XYZ file of C-alpha atoms in Angstrom:
567
model
C -68.517 184.951 81.603
C -69.136 184.432 85.329
C -67.474 187.233 87.287
C -67.672 185.109 90.417
C -65.068 182.783 88.896
C -62.534 185.605 88.672
C -60.372 187.109 91.399
C -59.027 190.631 91.733
C -55.753 189.377 90.278
C -57.544 188.903 86.948
C -58.249 192.652 86.795
C -55.091 194.128 88.332
C -51.731 193.558 86.722
C -48.729 192.644 88.904
C -47.203 196.028 88.064
C -50.294 197.849 89.367
C -50.416 195.702 92.493
C -46.753 196.448 93.173
C -47.457 200.160 92.830
C -50.228 199.887 95.429
C -48.043 197.865 97.802
C -45.159 200.319 97.446
C -47.463 203.291 98.054
C -48.641 201.613 101.265
C -45.047 200.992 102.389
C -44.146 204.661 101.866
C -47.421 206.316 102.962
C -46.639 209.411 105.046
C -50.068 209.514 106.710
C -49.560 206.127 108.357
C -47.043 205.172 111.024
C -44.251 202.772 110.121
C -45.848 200.141 112.349
C -49.162 200.493 110.506
C -47.397 200.164 107.164
C -45.643 197.007 108.373
C -48.928 195.529 109.609
C -50.690 196.339 106.319
C -47.892 194.819 104.266
C -47.767 191.628 106.316
C -51.575 191.362 106.170
C -51.360 191.617 102.383
C -49.041 188.596 102.267
C -51.840 186.551 103.869
C -54.507 187.415 101.290
C -53.487 184.857 98.669
C -50.457 183.005 97.325
C -50.071 185.343 94.360
C -49.879 188.427 96.585
C -47.527 186.720 99.013
C -45.193 185.632 96.236
C -45.255 189.095 94.654
C -44.506 190.879 97.930
C -41.785 188.543 99.156
C -40.031 188.752 95.793
C -40.007 192.582 95.925
C -37.202 193.461 98.307
C -37.566 197.246 97.862
C -40.930 197.196 99.655
C -39.475 195.545 102.755
C -36.588 197.993 102.766
C -39.077 200.796 103.497
C -40.382 199.129 106.658
C -37.481 199.101 109.134
C -38.332 200.569 112.525
C -37.167 200.233 116.127
C -39.428 201.497 118.880
C -37.834 201.164 122.301
C -40.510 200.062 124.761
C -40.214 199.424 128.459
C -41.439 195.884 127.990
C -39.344 194.180 125.346
C -41.363 192.819 122.424
C -39.384 189.801 121.208
C -41.902 189.011 118.451
C -41.530 192.500 117.023
C -37.743 192.227 117.137
C -37.855 188.860 115.368
C -40.213 190.340 112.795
C -37.735 193.147 112.065
C -34.931 190.627 111.517
C -37.185 188.792 109.050
C -38.021 192.068 107.252
C -34.306 192.833 107.009
C -33.760 189.385 105.477
C -36.550 189.987 102.945
C -35.076 193.390 102.009
C -31.978 191.537 100.731
C -29.687 194.158 99.115
C -32.256 196.925 98.612
C -31.931 200.398 100.130
C -33.326 200.921 103.644
C -35.496 203.500 105.370
C -34.853 203.257 109.120
C -36.955 204.872 111.848
C -35.932 204.524 115.506
C -37.363 205.947 118.718
C -35.096 205.537 121.731
C -36.125 205.966 125.335
C -34.116 205.551 128.485
C -35.868 202.593 130.019
C -33.639 200.244 131.978
C -35.354 197.358 130.242
C -35.894 196.564 126.582
C -32.224 196.108 125.719
C -33.157 193.966 122.722
C -34.490 197.024 120.898
C -31.170 198.825 121.312
C -29.293 195.733 120.129
C -31.536 195.594 117.077
C -30.679 199.195 116.161
C -26.991 198.429 116.723
C -27.266 195.460 114.371
C -28.987 197.546 111.675
C -26.434 200.370 111.820
C -23.377 198.138 112.023
C -24.377 195.550 109.451
C -26.504 197.491 106.996
C -25.144 201.064 107.137
C -24.093 201.183 103.437
C -27.691 200.391 102.403
C -29.422 203.085 104.484
C -31.066 205.816 102.396
C -33.173 207.446 105.117
C -32.279 207.470 108.810
C -34.423 208.960 111.558
C -33.380 208.576 115.204
C -35.526 210.264 117.830
C -34.140 210.491 121.374
C -37.224 210.884 123.566
C -35.717 211.060 127.024
C -32.724 211.855 129.153
C -29.473 210.137 128.226
C -26.653 211.365 130.399
C -23.763 209.127 129.433
C -21.981 209.546 126.116
C -21.412 205.812 125.753
C -25.179 205.317 125.989
C -25.605 207.320 122.781
C -23.019 205.376 120.838
C -25.531 205.017 117.984
C -24.533 208.511 116.849
C -20.931 207.450 116.280
C -22.096 205.531 113.190
C -22.737 208.896 111.535
C -19.006 209.353 110.976
C -18.927 206.509 108.457
C -19.003 207.197 104.691
C -22.627 207.371 103.535
C -22.697 206.977 99.760
C -26.450 206.340 99.488
C -27.814 208.383 102.414
C -30.457 210.879 101.277
C -32.039 211.990 104.541
C -30.675 212.028 108.093
C -32.866 213.226 110.966
C -31.324 213.180 114.469
C -33.751 214.660 117.000
C -33.132 215.200 120.708
C -36.272 216.432 122.450
C -34.854 218.152 125.525
C -31.861 220.410 125.943
C -30.754 218.212 128.831
C -31.343 214.893 127.067
C -27.665 214.284 126.483
C -26.580 216.051 129.672
C -22.831 216.329 129.984
C -22.104 213.868 127.215
C -19.815 215.317 124.570
C -21.922 214.003 121.701
C -21.787 217.352 119.942
C -18.144 216.494 119.225
C -19.353 213.731 116.910
C -18.664 214.922 113.393
C -15.419 216.752 114.161
C -12.904 213.928 114.052
C -13.602 211.848 112.090
C -15.941 214.212 110.221
C -19.668 213.681 109.829
C -20.441 211.031 107.180
C -16.706 210.592 106.653
C -16.882 213.617 104.354
C -18.778 211.452 101.857
C -22.542 211.890 101.499
C -22.982 212.858 97.841
C -26.727 212.116 97.762
C -27.716 213.794 101.031
C -30.623 216.245 100.661
C -32.089 216.468 104.176
C -30.143 216.963 107.433
C -31.290 217.660 110.972
C -28.288 217.416 113.283
C -29.115 217.898 116.969
C -25.946 217.633 119.087
C -23.716 216.989 116.065
C -20.866 218.920 114.509
C -21.379 219.823 110.854
C -18.151 220.545 108.963
C -18.721 223.927 107.312
C -16.441 223.033 104.384
C -18.035 219.670 103.555
C -18.691 219.259 99.841
C -21.928 217.350 100.459
C -23.517 220.485 101.975
C -24.088 221.860 98.458
C -26.679 219.173 97.727
C -28.904 219.931 100.717
C -32.468 221.116 100.254
C -33.183 221.018 104.031
C -30.750 221.969 106.800
C -31.727 222.128 110.481
C -29.355 222.826 113.370
C -30.297 223.086 117.044
C -28.728 225.066 119.880
C -26.244 222.271 120.620
C -25.171 221.693 117.028
C -21.704 222.917 116.043
C -21.654 224.545 112.664
C -20.496 228.133 112.103
C -18.998 230.652 114.524
C -19.823 234.000 112.905
C -22.457 235.588 110.691
C -19.870 236.174 107.975
C -18.874 232.499 107.960
C -22.533 231.456 107.979
C -23.310 233.606 104.959
C -20.217 232.238 103.218
C -21.374 228.648 103.717
C -24.942 229.463 102.648
C -23.684 231.035 99.432
C -22.847 227.515 98.237
C -26.216 226.029 99.228
C -28.409 227.444 96.481
C -30.752 224.428 96.479
C -32.003 225.048 100.030
C -35.770 225.233 100.402
C -35.945 224.795 104.208
C -33.365 226.357 106.548
C -33.361 226.445 110.363
C -30.239 227.917 111.976
C -30.748 227.455 115.706
C -27.142 226.787 116.713
C -25.071 229.188 118.784
C -22.985 231.669 116.787
C -20.488 232.950 119.392
C -19.195 235.946 117.411
C -21.710 238.811 117.496
C -22.255 241.468 114.845
C -20.539 244.596 116.242
C -23.362 247.077 115.559
C -26.421 247.683 113.408
C -24.560 249.893 110.938
C -22.219 247.064 109.973
C -25.050 244.757 108.853
C -25.320 246.447 105.455
C -21.646 245.642 104.808
C -22.220 241.881 104.934
C -22.645 240.132 101.570
C -26.092 239.356 100.207
C -26.712 235.636 99.762
C -29.476 234.664 97.313
C -31.410 231.498 98.167
C -33.993 231.512 95.360
C -35.688 228.239 96.355
C -36.181 229.026 100.040
C -39.722 228.554 101.351
C -39.002 228.564 105.109
C -36.348 230.301 107.216
C -35.931 230.176 111.004
C -33.159 231.937 112.906
C -32.267 231.744 116.599
C -29.596 233.690 118.459
C -28.639 237.144 119.709
C -30.771 239.884 118.079
C -27.934 241.434 116.029
C -26.994 238.095 114.476
C -30.647 237.252 113.801
C -31.212 240.595 112.099
C -28.036 240.285 110.022
C -29.018 236.839 108.726
C -32.645 237.807 108.129
C -31.495 240.958 106.319
C -28.705 239.466 104.173
C -30.340 236.203 103.103
C -32.194 237.070 99.921
C -35.300 234.908 99.663
C -38.538 234.852 97.664
C -41.344 237.090 98.903
C -43.364 233.944 99.623
C -40.792 232.583 102.103
C -42.019 232.353 105.712
C -39.426 233.675 108.197
C -39.520 233.001 111.947
C -37.131 234.367 114.558
C -36.252 233.631 118.175
C -33.970 236.461 119.266
C -32.539 236.264 122.757
C -29.444 237.334 124.636
C -28.088 237.373 128.146
C -29.045 240.454 130.067
C -26.176 242.381 131.638
C -22.894 243.912 130.577
C -21.184 244.382 127.260
C -17.676 243.114 126.518
C -16.073 246.206 128.032
C -17.701 245.624 131.392
C -20.003 248.622 131.117
C -23.776 248.658 130.702
C -25.084 247.009 127.564
C -25.883 249.820 125.126
C -27.622 247.793 122.442
C -30.676 249.533 121.032
C -33.108 246.735 121.805
C -36.138 248.705 120.679
C -34.760 249.225 117.160
C -33.600 245.596 116.971
C -36.996 244.273 118.035
C -38.930 246.520 115.660
C -36.759 245.673 112.656
C -36.888 241.943 113.376
C -40.647 242.072 113.867
C -41.234 243.969 110.620
C -38.996 241.629 108.572
C -40.445 238.410 109.992
C -43.824 238.181 111.738
C -45.311 241.313 110.175
C -44.004 240.441 106.708
C -45.330 236.892 107.065
C -48.861 238.254 107.440
C -48.833 239.158 103.747
C -48.632 235.433 102.965
C -52.025 234.616 104.487
C -55.511 235.503 103.308
C -56.793 236.098 106.829
C -55.206 236.781 110.186
C -57.704 236.689 113.024
C -56.039 234.555 115.734
C -53.050 235.592 117.837
C -51.138 233.839 120.614
C -49.188 236.061 123.023
C -46.868 234.944 125.823
C -45.660 237.929 127.833
C -43.254 238.082 130.772
C -40.848 240.690 132.088
C -38.142 238.815 130.182
C -39.704 238.007 126.841
C -42.437 238.450 124.270
C -43.669 235.608 122.062
C -46.187 235.963 119.239
C -47.695 233.184 117.135
C -50.601 232.955 114.753
C -52.160 230.052 116.621
C -52.614 228.681 120.122
C -49.482 227.047 121.475
C -49.760 227.353 125.263
C -46.917 224.905 125.753
C -44.596 227.503 124.265
C -44.507 229.742 127.319
C -40.854 229.150 128.073
C -38.092 230.493 125.848
C -36.342 227.128 126.024
C -39.238 225.554 124.105
C -39.628 228.068 121.316
C -36.852 226.879 119.028
C -38.318 223.395 118.772
C -41.760 224.783 117.971
C -40.715 227.039 115.110
C -42.331 225.444 112.100
C -43.315 226.204 108.489
C -46.945 225.939 109.636
C -46.598 228.585 112.375
C -45.792 232.286 112.102
C -43.734 232.874 115.262
C -41.737 235.763 116.722
C -39.896 235.769 120.069
C -37.715 238.459 121.616
C -35.751 238.630 124.866
C -34.790 240.429 127.099
C -37.815 242.691 127.067
C -37.244 244.727 130.229
C -33.494 244.647 130.951
C -32.400 246.211 134.222
C -30.169 248.712 132.446
C -33.040 249.970 130.210
C -36.407 249.127 131.824
C -38.331 251.438 129.503
C -37.298 249.477 126.431
C -39.994 246.861 126.856
C -42.863 249.338 126.784
C -41.441 250.928 123.632
C -41.288 247.515 121.951
C -44.779 246.517 123.059
C -46.336 249.809 121.978
C -44.697 249.686 118.547
C -45.917 246.118 117.960
C -49.445 246.327 119.353
C -50.171 249.745 117.892
C -49.302 248.356 114.468
C -52.007 246.970 112.234
C -51.637 243.371 113.488
C -54.389 243.841 116.104
C -56.947 245.281 113.691
C -58.359 241.929 112.587
C -57.640 239.811 115.680
C -60.908 238.344 116.930
C -59.396 235.378 118.838
C -56.688 235.995 121.415
C -54.769 233.318 123.327
C -52.902 234.909 126.214
C -50.234 233.802 128.692
C -49.202 236.652 131.008
C -48.657 235.495 134.558
C -49.073 238.170 137.211
C -45.965 237.173 139.167
C -43.683 237.456 136.115
C -44.974 240.674 134.518
C -43.307 244.054 134.436
C -45.632 246.792 135.809
C -47.739 248.307 133.042
C -46.697 245.830 130.381
C -50.287 244.742 129.634
C -51.458 248.281 128.845
C -50.073 248.465 125.242
C -51.859 245.211 124.423
C -55.155 245.741 126.212
C -55.663 249.178 124.726
C -55.730 247.589 121.254
C -58.063 244.593 121.648
C -61.375 246.156 120.709
C -62.161 243.497 118.077
C -61.452 240.416 120.242
C -64.526 238.216 120.700
C -62.823 234.999 121.850
C -60.356 235.205 124.730
C -58.563 232.120 126.050
C -56.122 232.191 128.972
C -53.510 229.619 129.892
C -54.016 229.852 133.659
C -55.561 231.654 136.614
C -52.300 233.592 136.967
C -52.972 235.312 133.648
C -56.564 235.978 134.727
C -55.312 237.632 137.922
C -53.054 239.866 135.823
C -56.078 240.971 133.759
C -58.128 241.634 136.901
C -55.319 243.666 138.458
C -54.941 245.702 135.265
C -58.674 246.467 135.370
C -58.415 247.647 138.976
C -55.445 249.943 138.330
C -56.119 251.236 134.817
C -58.022 254.527 134.465
C -59.197 253.519 130.997
C -62.238 251.416 130.049
C -62.313 247.728 130.860
C -61.092 245.539 128.007
C -63.078 242.595 126.622
C -66.509 243.961 127.609
C -68.303 241.839 124.995
C -67.054 238.296 124.432
C -68.552 235.377 122.584
C -66.218 232.944 124.375
C -64.045 233.273 127.467
C -61.816 230.222 128.025
C -59.451 229.296 130.837
C -57.345 226.263 131.712
C -57.975 224.891 135.200
C -54.990 223.319 136.890
C -54.955 219.555 136.386
C -53.527 218.705 139.800
C -56.700 219.455 141.727
C -58.209 216.363 143.317
C -60.717 214.214 141.544
C -64.360 214.250 142.637
C -64.018 210.786 144.123
C -61.108 211.721 146.372
C -61.693 212.978 149.935
C -61.448 216.718 150.495
C -58.487 218.121 152.372
C -58.248 221.279 154.464
C -57.045 223.390 151.550
C -59.757 222.430 149.048
C -61.987 225.460 149.661
C -59.003 227.789 149.572
C -57.811 226.328 146.279
C -61.302 226.584 144.781
C -61.529 230.246 145.739
C -58.149 230.825 144.142
C -59.889 230.028 140.859
C -63.539 230.945 141.374
C -62.971 234.432 142.810
C -60.948 235.796 139.864
C -63.273 234.093 137.330
C -66.320 235.682 138.963
C -64.541 239.042 139.257
C -63.713 238.981 135.548
C -67.150 237.840 134.335
C -69.478 240.038 136.433
C -68.988 243.378 134.623
C -68.849 241.758 131.167
C -71.219 240.227 128.657
C -69.910 236.732 127.943
C -71.942 234.213 125.982
C -69.886 231.113 126.816
C -67.481 230.247 129.634
C -65.177 227.506 128.365
C -63.144 225.746 131.067
C -60.457 223.161 130.248
C -59.490 220.550 132.812
C -58.459 216.946 133.235
C -61.060 216.572 136.034
C -64.346 217.752 134.532
C -66.838 216.276 137.072
C -64.912 217.842 139.940
C -64.966 221.329 138.442
C -68.604 221.031 137.359
C -69.455 220.501 141.028
C -67.302 223.445 142.082
C -69.070 225.825 139.687
C -72.534 224.625 140.734
C -71.731 224.959 144.438
C -70.613 228.600 144.239
C -73.465 231.109 144.486
C -71.600 233.761 142.488
C -71.028 231.388 139.599
C -74.612 230.133 139.763
C -75.818 233.694 139.265
C -73.370 234.352 136.408
C -74.216 231.099 134.649
C -77.861 232.114 134.389
C -76.802 234.286 131.432
C -73.567 232.540 130.409
C -73.339 229.037 129.003
C -70.772 226.764 130.687
C -68.681 224.409 128.569
C -66.325 222.023 130.373
C -63.803 220.484 127.980
C -60.920 218.073 128.342
C -57.560 219.823 128.476
C -55.609 218.451 125.482
C -52.283 219.608 126.921
C -52.842 217.592 130.103
C -52.589 214.280 128.226
C -49.353 212.457 128.915
C -48.199 214.785 131.673
C -48.190 211.858 134.075
C -45.633 209.883 132.080
C -42.263 210.152 133.815
C -39.011 208.946 132.374
C -37.280 206.501 134.650
C -34.448 208.864 135.546
C -36.546 211.990 136.082
C -36.348 213.825 139.380
C -39.595 212.209 140.533
C -38.355 208.642 140.069
C -36.207 206.501 142.313
C -33.733 205.668 139.581
C -30.010 206.075 140.063
C -29.712 207.658 136.599
C -28.026 204.729 134.880
C -29.037 203.274 131.542
C -28.799 199.479 131.514
C -27.261 197.874 128.474
C -28.468 194.376 129.337
C -31.682 192.521 128.762
C -34.609 192.644 131.151
């Protein structure tokens, strides 16, 4: 037998080939576009493969995607229409990314066509709004979600920014008529940014994943929330980030709320006023292996009676911390890295570096089953300024700092309450890697060292890292009158911090590495320091993409409209 006379089709049965093709079409580690390209390439290998693939409509039903680009890709749009034709009557998985470019109207028309014509066949729907969309009639795609959805299994509606929809009343979608026309018997996964979820819908009982965001409309009180959750025993992933307007009256009343067992829960995230967060965290019974994150925040000021707010923030913060972040530490074999963002308004803790989460508005979207995260605000309210220090001392004097060897810190000098760094810096004796988000945090550390009677923190570091602002001019650009002043704004605090300390490596992150390498070499203080300290200049990963502006951002000349026509 001459093996050279045989093809791969002689060794692989059609059933096995179909399994391989279907695995490629559903592969989670590849983008939808890559899966489409691989499938189409497979149809060009030989006639047998082409015939097998074209005859298998279920494979093509997994490959529907719409990516709105500024420059309309007519070939890609035509290809999607052909894939829809090949899918025949099979179920569909649809992925769409919408941006607010004036051009590229064909992509929006394609998504319209898919939702209008093929809605009954859609099993999985993911629509990602990556931009600002201010007019409700520009987001008309969401209105399709009020249609009966007999075969829908997963629905993911994601709006990146809190201002993406602006004043559009899209959160009213799902009230009348109700979401999914009150018929989604097979739905298991739901993320519903800016949508109204009927709390009495029968299809809720089948969910294994439920995610709301701040603008979702769902429940209005903790008691109602617990009542709804009592019928959702299959939940394994739960994120309640929507606003619950009715607040738990006091801490003593929490124990009177019913316990709700969710035996399959592996991840829980709660956002809202501290009392509501604590009530939900406390009354939702979950397995000991369930990760629980919390973002507790409330408006600083007066209580309902018009007098000073008398909430015991210190007790609230300590109980939330112990039942979430601290409890989560028992789920990991090692805990040696800690991210801290500290301002006079808030405290954020995470078990990994996430410098982009320095604003409270961003925290909800970054809560994730892969991150242990705790956020609390307000930290230093005007009516009880000593509360913050009590909270910080109770947290940082706990055992969480004992094994922390890597610390990522964001604590800008201009936004700190006096003395707020002391509880942290008096408990960092084991830190050997320190990374700062900016020179403003470095200045806060230097000022603490000047004013504190205690020993300097971080005397022995393996690595000291700092992000250098990306807007400084490139090496090739001419110097302006403020260049030396701006350089000193960075170099002076870096030199001040390094001189009394033993630091093996200075790690500087920037988008303009040659420019900053020249700055360090030109400064005599840094030249002396770098005789004993290694300098590493690395690209700033968070600087990538910062130059991309949406067409209707404040920096553009757009009039804020969203064209429905073609280019």
